[in-house]
Coordinates of C-alpha atoms in Angstrom, one line a residue:
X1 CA 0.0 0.0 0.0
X2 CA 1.6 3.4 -1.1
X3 CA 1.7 5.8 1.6
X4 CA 0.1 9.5 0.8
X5 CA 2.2 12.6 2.1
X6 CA 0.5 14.0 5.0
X7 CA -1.4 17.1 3.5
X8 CA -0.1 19.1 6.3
X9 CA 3.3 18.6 6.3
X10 CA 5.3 22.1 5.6
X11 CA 6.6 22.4 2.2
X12 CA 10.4 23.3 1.7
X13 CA 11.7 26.8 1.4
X14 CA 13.4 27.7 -1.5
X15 CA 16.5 29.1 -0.2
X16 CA 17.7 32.2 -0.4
X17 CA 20.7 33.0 -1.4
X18 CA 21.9 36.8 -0.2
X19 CA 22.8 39.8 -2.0
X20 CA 21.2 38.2 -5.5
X21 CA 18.5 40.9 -5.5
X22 CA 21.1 43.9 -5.0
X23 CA 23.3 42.3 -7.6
X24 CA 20.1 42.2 -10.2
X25 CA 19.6 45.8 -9.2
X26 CA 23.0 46.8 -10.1
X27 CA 22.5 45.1 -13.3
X28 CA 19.7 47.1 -14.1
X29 CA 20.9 50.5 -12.9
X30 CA 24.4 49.8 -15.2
X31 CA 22.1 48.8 -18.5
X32 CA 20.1 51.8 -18.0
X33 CA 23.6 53.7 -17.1
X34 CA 24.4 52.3 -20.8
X35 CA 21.3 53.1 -22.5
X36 CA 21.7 56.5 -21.2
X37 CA 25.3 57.1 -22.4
X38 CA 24.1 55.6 -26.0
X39 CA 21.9 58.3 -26.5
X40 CA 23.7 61.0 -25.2
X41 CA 26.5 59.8 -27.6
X42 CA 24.5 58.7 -30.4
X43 CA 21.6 60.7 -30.6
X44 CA 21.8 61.8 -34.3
X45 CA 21.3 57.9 -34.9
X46 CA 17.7 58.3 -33.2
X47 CA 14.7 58.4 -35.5
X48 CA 13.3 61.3 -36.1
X49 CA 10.0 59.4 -36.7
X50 CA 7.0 59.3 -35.4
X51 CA 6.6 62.9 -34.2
X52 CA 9.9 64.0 -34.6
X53 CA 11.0 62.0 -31.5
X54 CA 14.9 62.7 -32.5
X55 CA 14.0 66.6 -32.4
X56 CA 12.4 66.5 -29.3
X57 CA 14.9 64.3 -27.3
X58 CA 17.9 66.7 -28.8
X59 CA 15.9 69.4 -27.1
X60 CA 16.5 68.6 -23.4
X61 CA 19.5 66.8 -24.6
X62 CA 21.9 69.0 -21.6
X63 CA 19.5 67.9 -19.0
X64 CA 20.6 64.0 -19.2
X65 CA 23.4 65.1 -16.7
X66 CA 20.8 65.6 -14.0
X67 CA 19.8 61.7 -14.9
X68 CA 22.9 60.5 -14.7
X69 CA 23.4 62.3 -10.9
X70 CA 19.9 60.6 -10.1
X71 CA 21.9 56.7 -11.3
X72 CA 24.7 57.9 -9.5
X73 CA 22.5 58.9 -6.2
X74 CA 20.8 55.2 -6.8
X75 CA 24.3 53.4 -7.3
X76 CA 25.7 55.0 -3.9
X77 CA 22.6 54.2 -1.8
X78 CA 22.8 50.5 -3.6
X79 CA 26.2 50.4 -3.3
X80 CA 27.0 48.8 -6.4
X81 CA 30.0 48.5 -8.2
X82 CA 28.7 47.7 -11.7
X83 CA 26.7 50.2 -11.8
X84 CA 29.1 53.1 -10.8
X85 CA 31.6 51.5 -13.4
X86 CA 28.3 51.6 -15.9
X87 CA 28.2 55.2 -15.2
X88 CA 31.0 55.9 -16.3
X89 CA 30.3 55.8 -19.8
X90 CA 27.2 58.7 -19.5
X91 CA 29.1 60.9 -17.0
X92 CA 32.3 61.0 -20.2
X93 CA 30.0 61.3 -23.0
X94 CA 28.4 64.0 -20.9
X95 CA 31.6 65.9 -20.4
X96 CA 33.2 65.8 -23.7
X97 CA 29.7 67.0 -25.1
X98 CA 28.6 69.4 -22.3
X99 CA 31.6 70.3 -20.3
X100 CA 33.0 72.6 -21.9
X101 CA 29.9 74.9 -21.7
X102 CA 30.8 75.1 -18.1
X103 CA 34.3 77.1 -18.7
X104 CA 34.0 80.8 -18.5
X105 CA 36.1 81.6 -21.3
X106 CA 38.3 84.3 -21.5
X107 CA 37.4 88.1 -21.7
X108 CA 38.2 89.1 -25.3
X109 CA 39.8 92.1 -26.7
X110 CA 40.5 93.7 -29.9
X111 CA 38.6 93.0 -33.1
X112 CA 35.3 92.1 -31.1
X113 CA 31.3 92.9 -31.1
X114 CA 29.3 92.8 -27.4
X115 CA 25.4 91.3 -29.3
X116 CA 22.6 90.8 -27.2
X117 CA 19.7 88.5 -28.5
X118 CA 16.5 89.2 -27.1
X119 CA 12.6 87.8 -27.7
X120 CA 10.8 90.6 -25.9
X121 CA 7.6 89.3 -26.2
X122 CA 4.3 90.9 -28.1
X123 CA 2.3 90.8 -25.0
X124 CA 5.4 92.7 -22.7
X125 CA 3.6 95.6 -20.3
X126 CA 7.2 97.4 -19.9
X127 CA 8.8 97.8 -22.7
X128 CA 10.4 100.8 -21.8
X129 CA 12.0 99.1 -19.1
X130 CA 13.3 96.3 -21.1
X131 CA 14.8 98.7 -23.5
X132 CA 16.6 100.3 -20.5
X133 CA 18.1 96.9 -19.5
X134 CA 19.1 96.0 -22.9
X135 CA 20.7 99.6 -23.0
X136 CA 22.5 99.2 -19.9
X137 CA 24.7 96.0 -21.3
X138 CA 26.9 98.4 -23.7
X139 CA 26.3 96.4 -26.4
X140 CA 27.3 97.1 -29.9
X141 CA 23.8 95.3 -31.8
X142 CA 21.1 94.4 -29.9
X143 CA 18.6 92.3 -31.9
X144 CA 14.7 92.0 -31.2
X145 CA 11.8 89.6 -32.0
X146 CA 8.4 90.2 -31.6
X147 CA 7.7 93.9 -32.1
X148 CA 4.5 94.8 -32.6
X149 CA 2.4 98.2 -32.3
X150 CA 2.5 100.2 -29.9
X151 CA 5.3 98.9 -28.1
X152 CA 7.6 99.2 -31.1
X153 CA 7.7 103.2 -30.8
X154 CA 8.3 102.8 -27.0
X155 CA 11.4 100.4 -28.2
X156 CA 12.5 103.3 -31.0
X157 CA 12.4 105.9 -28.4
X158 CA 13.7 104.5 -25.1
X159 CA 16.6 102.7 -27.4
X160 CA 17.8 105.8 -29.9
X161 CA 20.4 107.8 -27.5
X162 CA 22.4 104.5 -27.3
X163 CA 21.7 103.0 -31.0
X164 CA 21.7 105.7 -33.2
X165 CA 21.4 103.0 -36.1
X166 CA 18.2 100.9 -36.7
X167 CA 16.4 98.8 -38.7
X168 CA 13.3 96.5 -38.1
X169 CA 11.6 94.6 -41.0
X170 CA 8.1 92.7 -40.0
X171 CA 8.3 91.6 -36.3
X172 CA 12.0 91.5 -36.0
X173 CA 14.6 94.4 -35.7
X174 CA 18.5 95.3 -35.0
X175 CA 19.7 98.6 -33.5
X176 CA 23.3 99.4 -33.7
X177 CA 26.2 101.3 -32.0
X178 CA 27.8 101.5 -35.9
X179 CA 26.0 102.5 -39.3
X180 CA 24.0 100.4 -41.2
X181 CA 23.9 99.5 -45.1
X182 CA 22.2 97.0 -46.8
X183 CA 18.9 96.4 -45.4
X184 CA 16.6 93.7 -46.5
X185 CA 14.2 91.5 -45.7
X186 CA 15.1 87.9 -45.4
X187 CA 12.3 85.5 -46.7
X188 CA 11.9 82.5 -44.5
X189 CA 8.2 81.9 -44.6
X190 CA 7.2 78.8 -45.0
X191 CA 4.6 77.8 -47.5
X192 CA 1.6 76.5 -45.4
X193 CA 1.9 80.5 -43.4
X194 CA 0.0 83.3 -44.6
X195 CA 1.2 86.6 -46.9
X196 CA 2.3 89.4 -44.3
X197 CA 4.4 87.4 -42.0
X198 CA 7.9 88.6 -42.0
X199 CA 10.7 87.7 -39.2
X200 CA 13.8 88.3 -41.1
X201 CA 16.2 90.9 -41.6
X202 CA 19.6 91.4 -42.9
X203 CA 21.9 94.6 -42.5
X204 CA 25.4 95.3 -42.9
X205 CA 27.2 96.9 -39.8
X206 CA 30.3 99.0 -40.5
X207 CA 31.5 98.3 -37.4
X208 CA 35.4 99.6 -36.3
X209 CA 37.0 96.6 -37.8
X210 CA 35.2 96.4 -41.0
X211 CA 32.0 94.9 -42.1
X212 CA 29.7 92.4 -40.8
X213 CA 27.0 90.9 -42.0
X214 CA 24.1 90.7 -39.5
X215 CA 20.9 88.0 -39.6
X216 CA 18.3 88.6 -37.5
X217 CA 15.5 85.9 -37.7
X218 CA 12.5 84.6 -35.7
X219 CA 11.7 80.4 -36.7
X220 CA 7.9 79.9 -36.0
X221 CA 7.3 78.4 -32.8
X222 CA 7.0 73.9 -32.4
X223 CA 4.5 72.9 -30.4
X224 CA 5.0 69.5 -28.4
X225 CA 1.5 67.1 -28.6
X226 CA 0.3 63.6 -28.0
X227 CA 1.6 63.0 -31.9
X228 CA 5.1 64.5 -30.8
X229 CA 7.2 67.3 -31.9
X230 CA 5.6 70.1 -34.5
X231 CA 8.4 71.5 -36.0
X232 CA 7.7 71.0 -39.3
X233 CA 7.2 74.9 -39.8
X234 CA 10.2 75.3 -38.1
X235 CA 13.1 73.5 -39.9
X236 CA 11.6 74.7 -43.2
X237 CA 12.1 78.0 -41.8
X238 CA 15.5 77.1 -40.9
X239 CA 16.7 75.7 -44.5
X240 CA 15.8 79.2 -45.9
X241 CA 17.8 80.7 -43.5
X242 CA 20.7 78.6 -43.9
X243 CA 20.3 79.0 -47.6
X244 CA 20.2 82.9 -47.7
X245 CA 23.4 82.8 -45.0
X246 CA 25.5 80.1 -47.2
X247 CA 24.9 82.9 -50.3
X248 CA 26.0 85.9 -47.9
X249 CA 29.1 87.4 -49.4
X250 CA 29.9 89.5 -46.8
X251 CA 32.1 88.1 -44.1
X252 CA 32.0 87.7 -40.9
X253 CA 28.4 86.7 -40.5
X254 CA 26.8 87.2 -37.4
X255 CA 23.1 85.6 -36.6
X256 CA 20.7 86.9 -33.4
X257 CA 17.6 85.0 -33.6
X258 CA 15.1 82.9 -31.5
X259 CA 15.3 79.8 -33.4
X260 CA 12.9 78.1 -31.3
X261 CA 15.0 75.0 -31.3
X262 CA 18.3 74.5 -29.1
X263 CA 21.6 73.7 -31.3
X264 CA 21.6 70.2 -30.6
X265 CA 17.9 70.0 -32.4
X266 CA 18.5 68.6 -35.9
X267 CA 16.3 70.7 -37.4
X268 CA 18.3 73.8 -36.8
X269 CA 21.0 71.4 -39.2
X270 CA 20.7 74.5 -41.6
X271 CA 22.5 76.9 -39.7
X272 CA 24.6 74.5 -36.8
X273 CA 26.4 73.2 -39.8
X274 CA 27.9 76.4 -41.2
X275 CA 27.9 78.4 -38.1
X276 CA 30.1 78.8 -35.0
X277 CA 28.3 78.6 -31.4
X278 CA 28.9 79.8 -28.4
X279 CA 32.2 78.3 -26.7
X280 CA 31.1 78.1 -23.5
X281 CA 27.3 78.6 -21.3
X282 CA 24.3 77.0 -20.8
X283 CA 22.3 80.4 -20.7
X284 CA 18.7 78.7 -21.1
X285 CA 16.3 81.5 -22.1
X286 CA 13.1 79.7 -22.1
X287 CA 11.0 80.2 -19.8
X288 CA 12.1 83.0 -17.7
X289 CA 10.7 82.2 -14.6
X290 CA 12.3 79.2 -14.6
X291 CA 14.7 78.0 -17.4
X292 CA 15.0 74.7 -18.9
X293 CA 16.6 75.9 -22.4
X294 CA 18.2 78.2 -25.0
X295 CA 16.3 79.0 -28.3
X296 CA 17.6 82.3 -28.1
X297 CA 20.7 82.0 -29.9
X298 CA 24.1 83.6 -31.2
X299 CA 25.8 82.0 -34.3
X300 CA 28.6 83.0 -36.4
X301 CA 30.6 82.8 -39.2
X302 CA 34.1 84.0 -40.0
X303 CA 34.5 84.5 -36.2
X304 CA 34.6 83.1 -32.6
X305 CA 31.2 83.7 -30.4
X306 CA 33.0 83.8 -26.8
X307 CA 30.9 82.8 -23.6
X308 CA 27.1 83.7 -23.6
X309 CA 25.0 84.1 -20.7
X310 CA 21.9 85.0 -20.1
X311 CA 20.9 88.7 -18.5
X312 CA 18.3 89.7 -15.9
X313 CA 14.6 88.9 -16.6
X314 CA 12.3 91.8 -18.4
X315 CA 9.1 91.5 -18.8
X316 CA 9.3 88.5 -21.3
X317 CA 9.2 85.0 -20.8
X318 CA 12.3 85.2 -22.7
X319 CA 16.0 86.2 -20.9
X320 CA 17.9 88.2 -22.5
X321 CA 21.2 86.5 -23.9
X322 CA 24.6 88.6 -24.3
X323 CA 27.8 87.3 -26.0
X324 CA 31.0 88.8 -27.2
X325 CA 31.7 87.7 -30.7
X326 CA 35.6 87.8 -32.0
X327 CA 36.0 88.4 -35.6
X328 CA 38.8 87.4 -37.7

């Protein structure tokens, strides 16, 4: 007679061996530590498709730092090893990307322009104040987006003891230290917008060292939505920019513009791949009260764009952004 096991005898344990579950966490932490340094590294080689993904990752590309200090945080409190090796590879790609936007720079000297870039915004209740503050940086060209009536005769008045020299075309203008020549619109309206918009502007300033031709320019704005990144507007705005700037026979070239894209955005291609950018800063622009990026930028060609940083708010949701810009 075959005996039955007695139904309430305690089954076995499985045993438990200790520290496997910190050493699957660690595992985990290190392949995400990987995954992270891949994109930072390789993020050209991300689709751009659906919704622009590509575009919209390369916007907040600088901010992968803070997730790599979050691994790191996680690694410490885990205490392990693999994953702090792991990390390695995001915190390097990081630095040789990033790093160098922490430097200061030197103070330049000689052959150079002070620009300030600023979005002041068409619904801004003191212009007269921003005007001041834009005044008060000494620079030699101070580009503008977004004027509109009446705010633009408040900008022409508070703004004329300083910069003699001006020129605004559509909702974008340039005021200068140094006379202007040259004047033009610059046609980077896409197809799909309506006649009358116009947000670029080229002049020539005959600055002390010679001539420079100055872009000012104002992309249409990308909108972020459950289908992704609309930017569609935007980088077709961008390759007629690029394309009036690689026909510019004057050199250097200088460009002030809200781009509404950040340089590591691919759809700013255009103009990254023929134009200098600022050697060192962060100077996010976007939003004021509390930045998380720079669309506002300062690009050049023929010439070295030093440092740029941002300047106190005004009464945009734009910062200002000052650079000095070396010319060769």
């Amino acid at each position: 007679m075959v005996e039955r096991a007695d139904s309430g005898a305690v089954a076995a344990e499985t045993p438990v061996v200790p520290g496997v579950g910190k050493r699957r966490r660690g595992w985990v932490l290190a392949g995400v530590a990987v995954v992270l340094g891949g994109v930072l590294g390789f993020h050209r080689l991300v689709p751009n498709w659906p919704g622009r993904v590509g575009s919209l990752m390369e916007s907040f590309l600088p901010w992968g730092g803070a997730l790599v200090v979050v691994l790191l945080v996680v690694a410490l409190v885990r205490r392990s090893a693999v994953a702090l090796v792991a990390l390695l590879l995001p915190v390097g790609v990081w630095v040789d990307t990033f790093g160098g936007l922490l430097l200061t720079g030197e103070e330049g000297g000689g052959r150079e322009l002070v620009v300030v870039q600023h979005n002041v915004s068409d619904e801004n209740r003191d212009p007269a104040g921003t005007a001041r503050a834009l005044a008060d940086s000494g620079a030699d060209l101070v580009a503008l987006e977004e004027l509109v009536d009446p705010q633009l005769a408040v900008y022409e008045k508070a703004l004329a003891a300083d910069y003699p020299h001006h020129v605004v075309r559509g909702t974008v203008g340039l005021w200068s230290k140094h006379p202007l020549s040259g004047e033009q619109v610059v046609d980077i309206k896409p197809r799909s917008i309506e006649v009358g918009w116009s947000r670029g502007l080229r002049a020539v300033v005959r600055s002390p060292y010679g001539d420079v031709a100055a872009y000012v320019a104002h992309l249409p704005s990308v909108r972020v939505g459950v289908g992704g990144l609309a930017s569609q507007r935007r980088d077709e705005s961008a390759a007629l920019l690029g394309r009036a700037i690689a026909g510019e026979s004057v050199e250097p070239v200088i460009l002030l513009g809200d781009l509404n894209g950040v340089v590591e955005d691919r759809g700013l291609r255009p103009l990254t791949s023929q134009l200098a950018l600022a050697d060192g800063g962060f100077a996010f622009s976007i939003p004021a009260a509390f930045p998380m990026a720079r669309i506002d930028q300062v690009m050049a060609r023929s010439a070295t764009v030093g440092h740029i940083r941002t300047l106190p708010a005004t009464g945009s949701d734009h910062l200002p952004v000052v650079a000095r810009v070396t010319l060769e």
